[in-house]
Short mmCIF file of C-alpha atoms in Angstrom, two decimals:
data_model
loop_
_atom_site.label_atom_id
_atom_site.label_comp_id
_atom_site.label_asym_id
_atom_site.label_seq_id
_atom_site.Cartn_x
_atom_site.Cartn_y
_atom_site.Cartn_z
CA UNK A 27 0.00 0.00 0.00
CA UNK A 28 1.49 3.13 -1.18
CA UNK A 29 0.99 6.87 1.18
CA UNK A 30 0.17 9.02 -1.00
CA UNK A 31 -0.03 13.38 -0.85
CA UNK A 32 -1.75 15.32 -3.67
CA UNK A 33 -0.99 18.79 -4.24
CA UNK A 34 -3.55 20.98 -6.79
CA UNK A 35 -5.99 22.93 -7.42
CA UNK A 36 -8.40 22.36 -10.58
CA UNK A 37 -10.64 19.82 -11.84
CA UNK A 38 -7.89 17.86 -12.97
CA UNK A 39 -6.68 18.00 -9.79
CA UNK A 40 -10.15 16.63 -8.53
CA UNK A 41 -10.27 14.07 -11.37
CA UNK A 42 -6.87 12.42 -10.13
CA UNK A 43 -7.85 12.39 -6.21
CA UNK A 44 -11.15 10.52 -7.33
CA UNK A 45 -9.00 7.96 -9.55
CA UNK A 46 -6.63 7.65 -6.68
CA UNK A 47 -9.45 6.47 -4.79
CA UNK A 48 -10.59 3.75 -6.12
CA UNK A 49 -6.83 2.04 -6.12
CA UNK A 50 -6.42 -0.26 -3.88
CA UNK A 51 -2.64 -0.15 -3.27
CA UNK A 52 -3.21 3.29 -2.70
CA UNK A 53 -3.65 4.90 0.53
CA UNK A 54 -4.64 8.90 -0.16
CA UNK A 55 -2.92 10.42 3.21
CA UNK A 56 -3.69 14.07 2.28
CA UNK A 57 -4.63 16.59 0.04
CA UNK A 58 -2.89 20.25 -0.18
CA UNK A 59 -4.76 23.03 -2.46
CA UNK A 60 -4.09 26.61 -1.86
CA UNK A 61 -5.60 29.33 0.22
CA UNK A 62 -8.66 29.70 -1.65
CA UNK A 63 -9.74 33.62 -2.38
CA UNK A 64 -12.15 34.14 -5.05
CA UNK A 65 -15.57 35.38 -3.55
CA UNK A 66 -18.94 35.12 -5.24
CA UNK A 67 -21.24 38.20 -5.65
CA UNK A 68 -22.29 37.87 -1.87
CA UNK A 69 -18.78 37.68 -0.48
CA UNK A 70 -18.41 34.57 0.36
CA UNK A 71 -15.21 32.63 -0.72
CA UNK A 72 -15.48 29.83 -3.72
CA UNK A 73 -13.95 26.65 -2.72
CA UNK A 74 -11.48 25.43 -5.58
CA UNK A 75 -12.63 21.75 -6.85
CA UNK A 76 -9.82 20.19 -5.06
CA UNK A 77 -11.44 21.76 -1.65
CA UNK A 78 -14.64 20.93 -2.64
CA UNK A 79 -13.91 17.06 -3.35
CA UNK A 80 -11.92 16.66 0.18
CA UNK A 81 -14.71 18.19 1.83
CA UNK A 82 -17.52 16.33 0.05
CA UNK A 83 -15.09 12.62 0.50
CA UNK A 84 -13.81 13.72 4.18
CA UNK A 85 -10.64 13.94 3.14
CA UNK A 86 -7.27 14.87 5.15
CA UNK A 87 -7.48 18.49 3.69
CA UNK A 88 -4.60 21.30 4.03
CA UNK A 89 -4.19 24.64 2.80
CA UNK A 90 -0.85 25.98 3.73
CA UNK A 91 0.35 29.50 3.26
CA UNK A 92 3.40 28.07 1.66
CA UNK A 93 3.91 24.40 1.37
CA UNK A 94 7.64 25.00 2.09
CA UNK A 95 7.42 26.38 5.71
CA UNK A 96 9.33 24.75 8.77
CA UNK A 97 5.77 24.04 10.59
CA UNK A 98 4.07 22.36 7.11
CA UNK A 99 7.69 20.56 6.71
CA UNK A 100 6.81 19.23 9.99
CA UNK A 101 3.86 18.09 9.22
CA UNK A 102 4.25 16.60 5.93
CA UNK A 103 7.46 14.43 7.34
CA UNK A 104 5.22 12.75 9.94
CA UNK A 105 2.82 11.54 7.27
CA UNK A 106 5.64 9.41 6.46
CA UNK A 107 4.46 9.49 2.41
CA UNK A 108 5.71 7.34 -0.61
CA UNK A 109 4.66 9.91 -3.05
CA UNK A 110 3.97 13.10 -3.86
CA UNK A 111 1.96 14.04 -6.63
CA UNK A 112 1.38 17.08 -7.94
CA UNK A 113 -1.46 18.18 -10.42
CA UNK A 114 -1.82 21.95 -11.28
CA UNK A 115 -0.62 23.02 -7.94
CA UNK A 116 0.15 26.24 -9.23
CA UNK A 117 3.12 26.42 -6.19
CA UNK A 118 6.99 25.99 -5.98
CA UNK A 119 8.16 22.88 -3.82
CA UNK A 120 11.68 23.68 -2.69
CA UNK A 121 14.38 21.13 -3.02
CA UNK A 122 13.67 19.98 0.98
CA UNK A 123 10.34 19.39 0.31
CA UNK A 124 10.66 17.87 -2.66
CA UNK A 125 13.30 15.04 -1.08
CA UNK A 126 9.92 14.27 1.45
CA UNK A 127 8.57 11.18 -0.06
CA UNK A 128 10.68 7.97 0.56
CA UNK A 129 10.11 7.12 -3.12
CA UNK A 130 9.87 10.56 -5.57
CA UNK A 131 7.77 13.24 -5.96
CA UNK A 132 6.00 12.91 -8.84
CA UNK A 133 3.66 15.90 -11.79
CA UNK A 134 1.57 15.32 -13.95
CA UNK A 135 1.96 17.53 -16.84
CA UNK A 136 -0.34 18.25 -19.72
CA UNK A 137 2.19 17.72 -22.89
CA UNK A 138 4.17 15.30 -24.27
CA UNK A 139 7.37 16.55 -22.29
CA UNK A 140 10.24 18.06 -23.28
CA UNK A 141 7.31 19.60 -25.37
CA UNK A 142 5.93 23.16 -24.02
CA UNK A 143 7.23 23.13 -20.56
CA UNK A 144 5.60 25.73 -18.45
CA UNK A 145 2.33 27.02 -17.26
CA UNK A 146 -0.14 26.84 -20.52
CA UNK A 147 0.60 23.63 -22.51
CA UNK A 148 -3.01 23.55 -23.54
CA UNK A 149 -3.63 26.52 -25.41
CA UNK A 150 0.46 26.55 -26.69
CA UNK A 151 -0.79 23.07 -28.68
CA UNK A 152 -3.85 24.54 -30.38
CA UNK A 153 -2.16 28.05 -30.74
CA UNK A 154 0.59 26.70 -32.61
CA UNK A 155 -1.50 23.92 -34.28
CA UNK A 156 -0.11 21.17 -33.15
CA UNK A 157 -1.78 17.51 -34.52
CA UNK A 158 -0.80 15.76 -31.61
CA UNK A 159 -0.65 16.09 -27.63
CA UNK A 160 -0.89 14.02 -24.23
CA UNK A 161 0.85 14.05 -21.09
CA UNK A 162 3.79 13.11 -18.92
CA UNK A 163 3.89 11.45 -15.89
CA UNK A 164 7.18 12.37 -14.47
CA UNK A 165 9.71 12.35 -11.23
CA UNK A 166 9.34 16.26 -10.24
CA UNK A 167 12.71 18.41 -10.14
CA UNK A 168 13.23 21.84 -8.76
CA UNK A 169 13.71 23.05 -12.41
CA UNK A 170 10.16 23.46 -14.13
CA UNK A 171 8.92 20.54 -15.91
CA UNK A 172 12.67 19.11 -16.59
CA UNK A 173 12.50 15.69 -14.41
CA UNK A 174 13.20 12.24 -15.91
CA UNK A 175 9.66 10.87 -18.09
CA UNK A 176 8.28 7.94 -16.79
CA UNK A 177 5.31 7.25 -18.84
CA UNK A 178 3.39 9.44 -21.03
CA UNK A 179 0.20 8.88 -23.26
CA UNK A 180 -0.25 10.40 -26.52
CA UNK A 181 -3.39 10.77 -28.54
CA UNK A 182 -4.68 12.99 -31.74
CA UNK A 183 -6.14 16.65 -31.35
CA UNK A 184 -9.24 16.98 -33.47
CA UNK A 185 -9.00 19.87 -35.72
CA UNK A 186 -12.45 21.70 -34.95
CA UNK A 187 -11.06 21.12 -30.96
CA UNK A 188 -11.13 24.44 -28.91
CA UNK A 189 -9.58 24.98 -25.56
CA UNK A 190 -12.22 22.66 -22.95
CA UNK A 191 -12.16 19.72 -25.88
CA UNK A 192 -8.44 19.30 -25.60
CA UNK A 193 -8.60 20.25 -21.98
CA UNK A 194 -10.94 17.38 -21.36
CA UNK A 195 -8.91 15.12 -23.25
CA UNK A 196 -5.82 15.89 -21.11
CA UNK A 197 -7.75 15.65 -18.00
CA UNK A 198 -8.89 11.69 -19.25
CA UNK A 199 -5.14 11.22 -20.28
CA UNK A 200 -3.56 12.08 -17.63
CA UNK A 201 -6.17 9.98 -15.13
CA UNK A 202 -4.89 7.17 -17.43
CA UNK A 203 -1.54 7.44 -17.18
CA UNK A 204 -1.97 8.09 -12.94
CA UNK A 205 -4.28 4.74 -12.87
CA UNK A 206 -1.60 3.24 -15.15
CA UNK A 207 1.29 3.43 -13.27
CA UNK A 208 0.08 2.16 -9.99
CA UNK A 209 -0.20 -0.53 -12.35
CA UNK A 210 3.46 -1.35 -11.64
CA UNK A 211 5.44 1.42 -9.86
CA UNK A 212 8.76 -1.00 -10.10
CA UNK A 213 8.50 -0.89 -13.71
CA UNK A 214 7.76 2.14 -14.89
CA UNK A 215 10.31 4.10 -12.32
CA UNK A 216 13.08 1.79 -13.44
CA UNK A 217 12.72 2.49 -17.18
CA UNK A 218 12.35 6.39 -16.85
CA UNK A 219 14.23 8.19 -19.06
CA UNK A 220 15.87 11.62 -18.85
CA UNK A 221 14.23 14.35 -20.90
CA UNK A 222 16.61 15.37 -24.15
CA UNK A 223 17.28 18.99 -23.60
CA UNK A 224 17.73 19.64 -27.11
CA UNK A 225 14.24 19.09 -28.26
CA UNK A 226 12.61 21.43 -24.72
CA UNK A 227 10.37 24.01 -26.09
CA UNK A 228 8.64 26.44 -23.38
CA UNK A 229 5.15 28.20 -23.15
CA UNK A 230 4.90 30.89 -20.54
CA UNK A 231 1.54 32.02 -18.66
CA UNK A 232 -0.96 33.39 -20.70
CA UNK A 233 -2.07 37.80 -20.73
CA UNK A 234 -5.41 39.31 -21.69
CA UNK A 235 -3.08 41.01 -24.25
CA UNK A 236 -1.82 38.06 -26.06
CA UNK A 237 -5.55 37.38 -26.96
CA UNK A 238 -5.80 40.58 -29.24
CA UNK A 239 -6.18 39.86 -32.97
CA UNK A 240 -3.85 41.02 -35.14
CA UNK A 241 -5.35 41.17 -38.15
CA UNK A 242 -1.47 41.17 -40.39
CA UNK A 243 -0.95 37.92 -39.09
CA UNK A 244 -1.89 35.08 -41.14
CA UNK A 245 -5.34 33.74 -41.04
CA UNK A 246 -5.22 30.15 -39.93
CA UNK A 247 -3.15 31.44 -37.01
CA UNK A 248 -5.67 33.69 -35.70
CA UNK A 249 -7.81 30.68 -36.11
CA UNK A 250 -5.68 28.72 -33.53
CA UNK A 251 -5.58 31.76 -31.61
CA UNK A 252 -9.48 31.83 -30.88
CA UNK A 253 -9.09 28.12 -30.93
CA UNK A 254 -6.47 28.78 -27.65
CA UNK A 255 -7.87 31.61 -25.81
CA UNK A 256 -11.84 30.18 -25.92
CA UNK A 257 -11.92 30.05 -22.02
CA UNK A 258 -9.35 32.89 -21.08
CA UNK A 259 -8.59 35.72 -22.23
CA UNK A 260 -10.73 34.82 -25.19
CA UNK A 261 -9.75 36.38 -28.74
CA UNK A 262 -10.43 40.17 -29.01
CA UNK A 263 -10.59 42.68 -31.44
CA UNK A 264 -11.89 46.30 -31.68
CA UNK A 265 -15.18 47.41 -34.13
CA UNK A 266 -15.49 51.51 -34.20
CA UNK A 267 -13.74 51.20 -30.67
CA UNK A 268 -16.04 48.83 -29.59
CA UNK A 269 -14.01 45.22 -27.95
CA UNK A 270 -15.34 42.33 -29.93
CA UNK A 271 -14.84 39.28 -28.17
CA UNK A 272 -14.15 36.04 -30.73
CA UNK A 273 -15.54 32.73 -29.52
CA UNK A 274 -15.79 30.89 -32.96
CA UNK A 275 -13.64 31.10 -36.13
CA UNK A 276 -13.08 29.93 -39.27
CA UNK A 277 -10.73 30.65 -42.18
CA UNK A 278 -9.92 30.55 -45.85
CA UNK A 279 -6.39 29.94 -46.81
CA UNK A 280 -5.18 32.03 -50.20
CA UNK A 281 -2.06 31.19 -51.65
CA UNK A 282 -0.02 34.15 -53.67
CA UNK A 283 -2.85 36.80 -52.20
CA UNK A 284 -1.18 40.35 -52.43
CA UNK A 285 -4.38 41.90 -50.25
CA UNK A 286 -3.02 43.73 -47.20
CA UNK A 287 -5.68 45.57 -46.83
CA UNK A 288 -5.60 43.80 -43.45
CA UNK A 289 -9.14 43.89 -41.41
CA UNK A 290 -11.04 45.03 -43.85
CA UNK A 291 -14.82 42.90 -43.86
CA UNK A 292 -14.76 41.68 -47.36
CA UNK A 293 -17.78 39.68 -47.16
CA UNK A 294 -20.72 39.37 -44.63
CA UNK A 295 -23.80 36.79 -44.05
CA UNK A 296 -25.31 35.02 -41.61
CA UNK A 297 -22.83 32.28 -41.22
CA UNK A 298 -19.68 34.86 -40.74
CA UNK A 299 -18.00 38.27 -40.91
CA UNK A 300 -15.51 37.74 -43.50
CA UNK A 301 -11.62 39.71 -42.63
CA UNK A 302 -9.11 40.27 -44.48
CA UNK A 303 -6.04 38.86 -42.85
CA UNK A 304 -2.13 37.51 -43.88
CA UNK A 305 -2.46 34.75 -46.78
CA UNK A 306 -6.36 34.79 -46.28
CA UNK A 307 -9.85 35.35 -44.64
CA UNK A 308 -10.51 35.46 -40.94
CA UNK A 309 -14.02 34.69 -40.34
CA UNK A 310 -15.91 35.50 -36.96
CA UNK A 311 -18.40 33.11 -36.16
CA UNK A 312 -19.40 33.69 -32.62
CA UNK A 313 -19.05 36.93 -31.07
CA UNK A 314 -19.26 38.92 -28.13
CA UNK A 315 -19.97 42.66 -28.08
CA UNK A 316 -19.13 44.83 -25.09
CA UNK A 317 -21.52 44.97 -23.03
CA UNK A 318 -24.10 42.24 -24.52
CA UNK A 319 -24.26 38.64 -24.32
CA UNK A 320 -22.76 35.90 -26.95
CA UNK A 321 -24.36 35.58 -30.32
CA UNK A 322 -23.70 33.98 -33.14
CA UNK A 323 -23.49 36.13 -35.98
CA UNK A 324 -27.00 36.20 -37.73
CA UNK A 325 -28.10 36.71 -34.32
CA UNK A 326 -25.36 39.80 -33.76
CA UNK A 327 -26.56 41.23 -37.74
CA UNK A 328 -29.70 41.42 -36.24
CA UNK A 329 -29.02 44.32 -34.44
CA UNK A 330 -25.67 45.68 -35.73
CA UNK A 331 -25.54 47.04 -39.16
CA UNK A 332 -21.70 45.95 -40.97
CA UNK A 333 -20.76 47.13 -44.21
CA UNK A 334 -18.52 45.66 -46.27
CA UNK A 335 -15.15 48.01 -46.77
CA UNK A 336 -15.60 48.76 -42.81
CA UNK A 337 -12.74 47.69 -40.58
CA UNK A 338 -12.13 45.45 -37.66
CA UNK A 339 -8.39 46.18 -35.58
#
């Protein structure tokens, strides 16, 4: 029976605990999310899912100021674990933390590693249009995302995905690979491998500004881009200083097109608003205008008036 900590704070987070549960050479000791702060309309604080699911299954639930402390060190040494896992903790373990367990310290990480190390691996794959993804299960190291691999799971990203679809799917993989590897701990820790430095790529933490459409960029990128930035910040652009928010996209690709006449609407019906853009048409299928609610667009033409030869920036 292995003692086992988990350290997070999403739904992923939640969906790993409940996996963990239902193993029966797995004893779940604890469970550390952060100091929850978000606060509803009334003032009262939101429990993160991770909260919520040790409440609701009685779990051994902390929420340290910093995991790292002498008093949590304390603590975390007399629960005597095997493992540490950590799922979207969103936290730095020091290295004397980190040498807790008696076997590793283990993360779960949502890319096929040395792939987009860092803090958004989601929307990095469908920004930069990647055809595959997964995740890594591997032995945690001070230095972000760089310990040894020992497994990972690898599956195909739908093209007409947006950010929840491949979410979901890493959420699924990654309660594979956790289920997985309690399959045989021996085995799989004995052939990990080290990552190869030479293929690491990095994705840093997403801003509300890297979700503003440039229309001179080319068009099928600005595709991924809404594709990416669905849940947060969501793709943005401006209409006579009006924000337009971008929840659905398409595009037409245009080899050898000269136009840079770049956001000018070149075409407009009920199924899109058609934008000139790099090497082709941008087209908005889902919107969002300040201060309204979501509509697709022959809902939105209803009551806006576009013109062709107008101009979205």
């Amino acid at each position: 029976m292995y003692n086992v900590i988990v350290a997070g704070s999403t739904d992923f987070t939640r969906d790993c605990i409940l996996q963990l549960m239902e193993l029966d050479n797995v004893n779940l000791s604890a469970v550390i999310a952060p100091i929850d702060t978000k606060k509803d309309r009334k003032g009262n604080i939101i429990n993160s899912p991770v909260v919520e699911i040790a409440l609701e299954k009685k779990l051994n639930l902390f929420q340290p100021e910093s995991i790292n402390k002498d008093d949590f060190y304390d603590t975390l040494v007399d629960m005597n674990p095997d493992f540490f896992i950590v799922v979207a903790y969103g936290k730095i373990l020091n290295k004397r933390t980190l040498a807790i367990p008696k076997i590793m310290p283990l993360n779960i990480h949502g890319s096929l590693l040395p792939i987009l190390r860092g803090a958004s691996p989601v929307e990095h794959a469908l920004l930069y249009g990647f055809e595959k993804s997964g995740t890594t299960l591997q032995k945690m190291d001070f230095k972000l995302d760089e310990g040894d691999i020992i497994l990972q799971h690898e599956f195909d990203i739908n093209k007409d995905w947006k950010f929840y679809d491949l979410y979901d799917k890493i959420k699924e993989s990654g309660v594979y690979i956790l289920k997985e590897f309690f399959k045989d701990t021996d085995k799989y820790i004995s052939n990990m491998i080290k990552q190869d430095e030479a293929s690491a790529t990095y994705c840093s933490k997403i801003k509300k500004e890297d979700g503003k459409i440039d229309f001179s960029k080319d068009a099928y990128s600005l595709h991924n881009m809404t594709r990416a930035f669905v849940r947060w910040p969501t793709a943005y652009c401006f209409y006579k200083n009006i924000s337009i928010k971008v929840f659905n996209s398409g595009y037409i690709l245009k080899d050898n097109n000269t136009n840079n006449d770049f956001g000018k609407i070149v075409d407009i019906n009920n199924d899109g608003i058609y934008i000139q853009a790099l090497n082709g048409i941008y087209i908005i299928k889902e919107l969002q205008r300040e201060g309204k609610k979501r509509q697709t667009v022959k809902e939105f033409l209803c009551g806006n008036k576009l013109s062709i030869g107008e101009y979205f920036n």
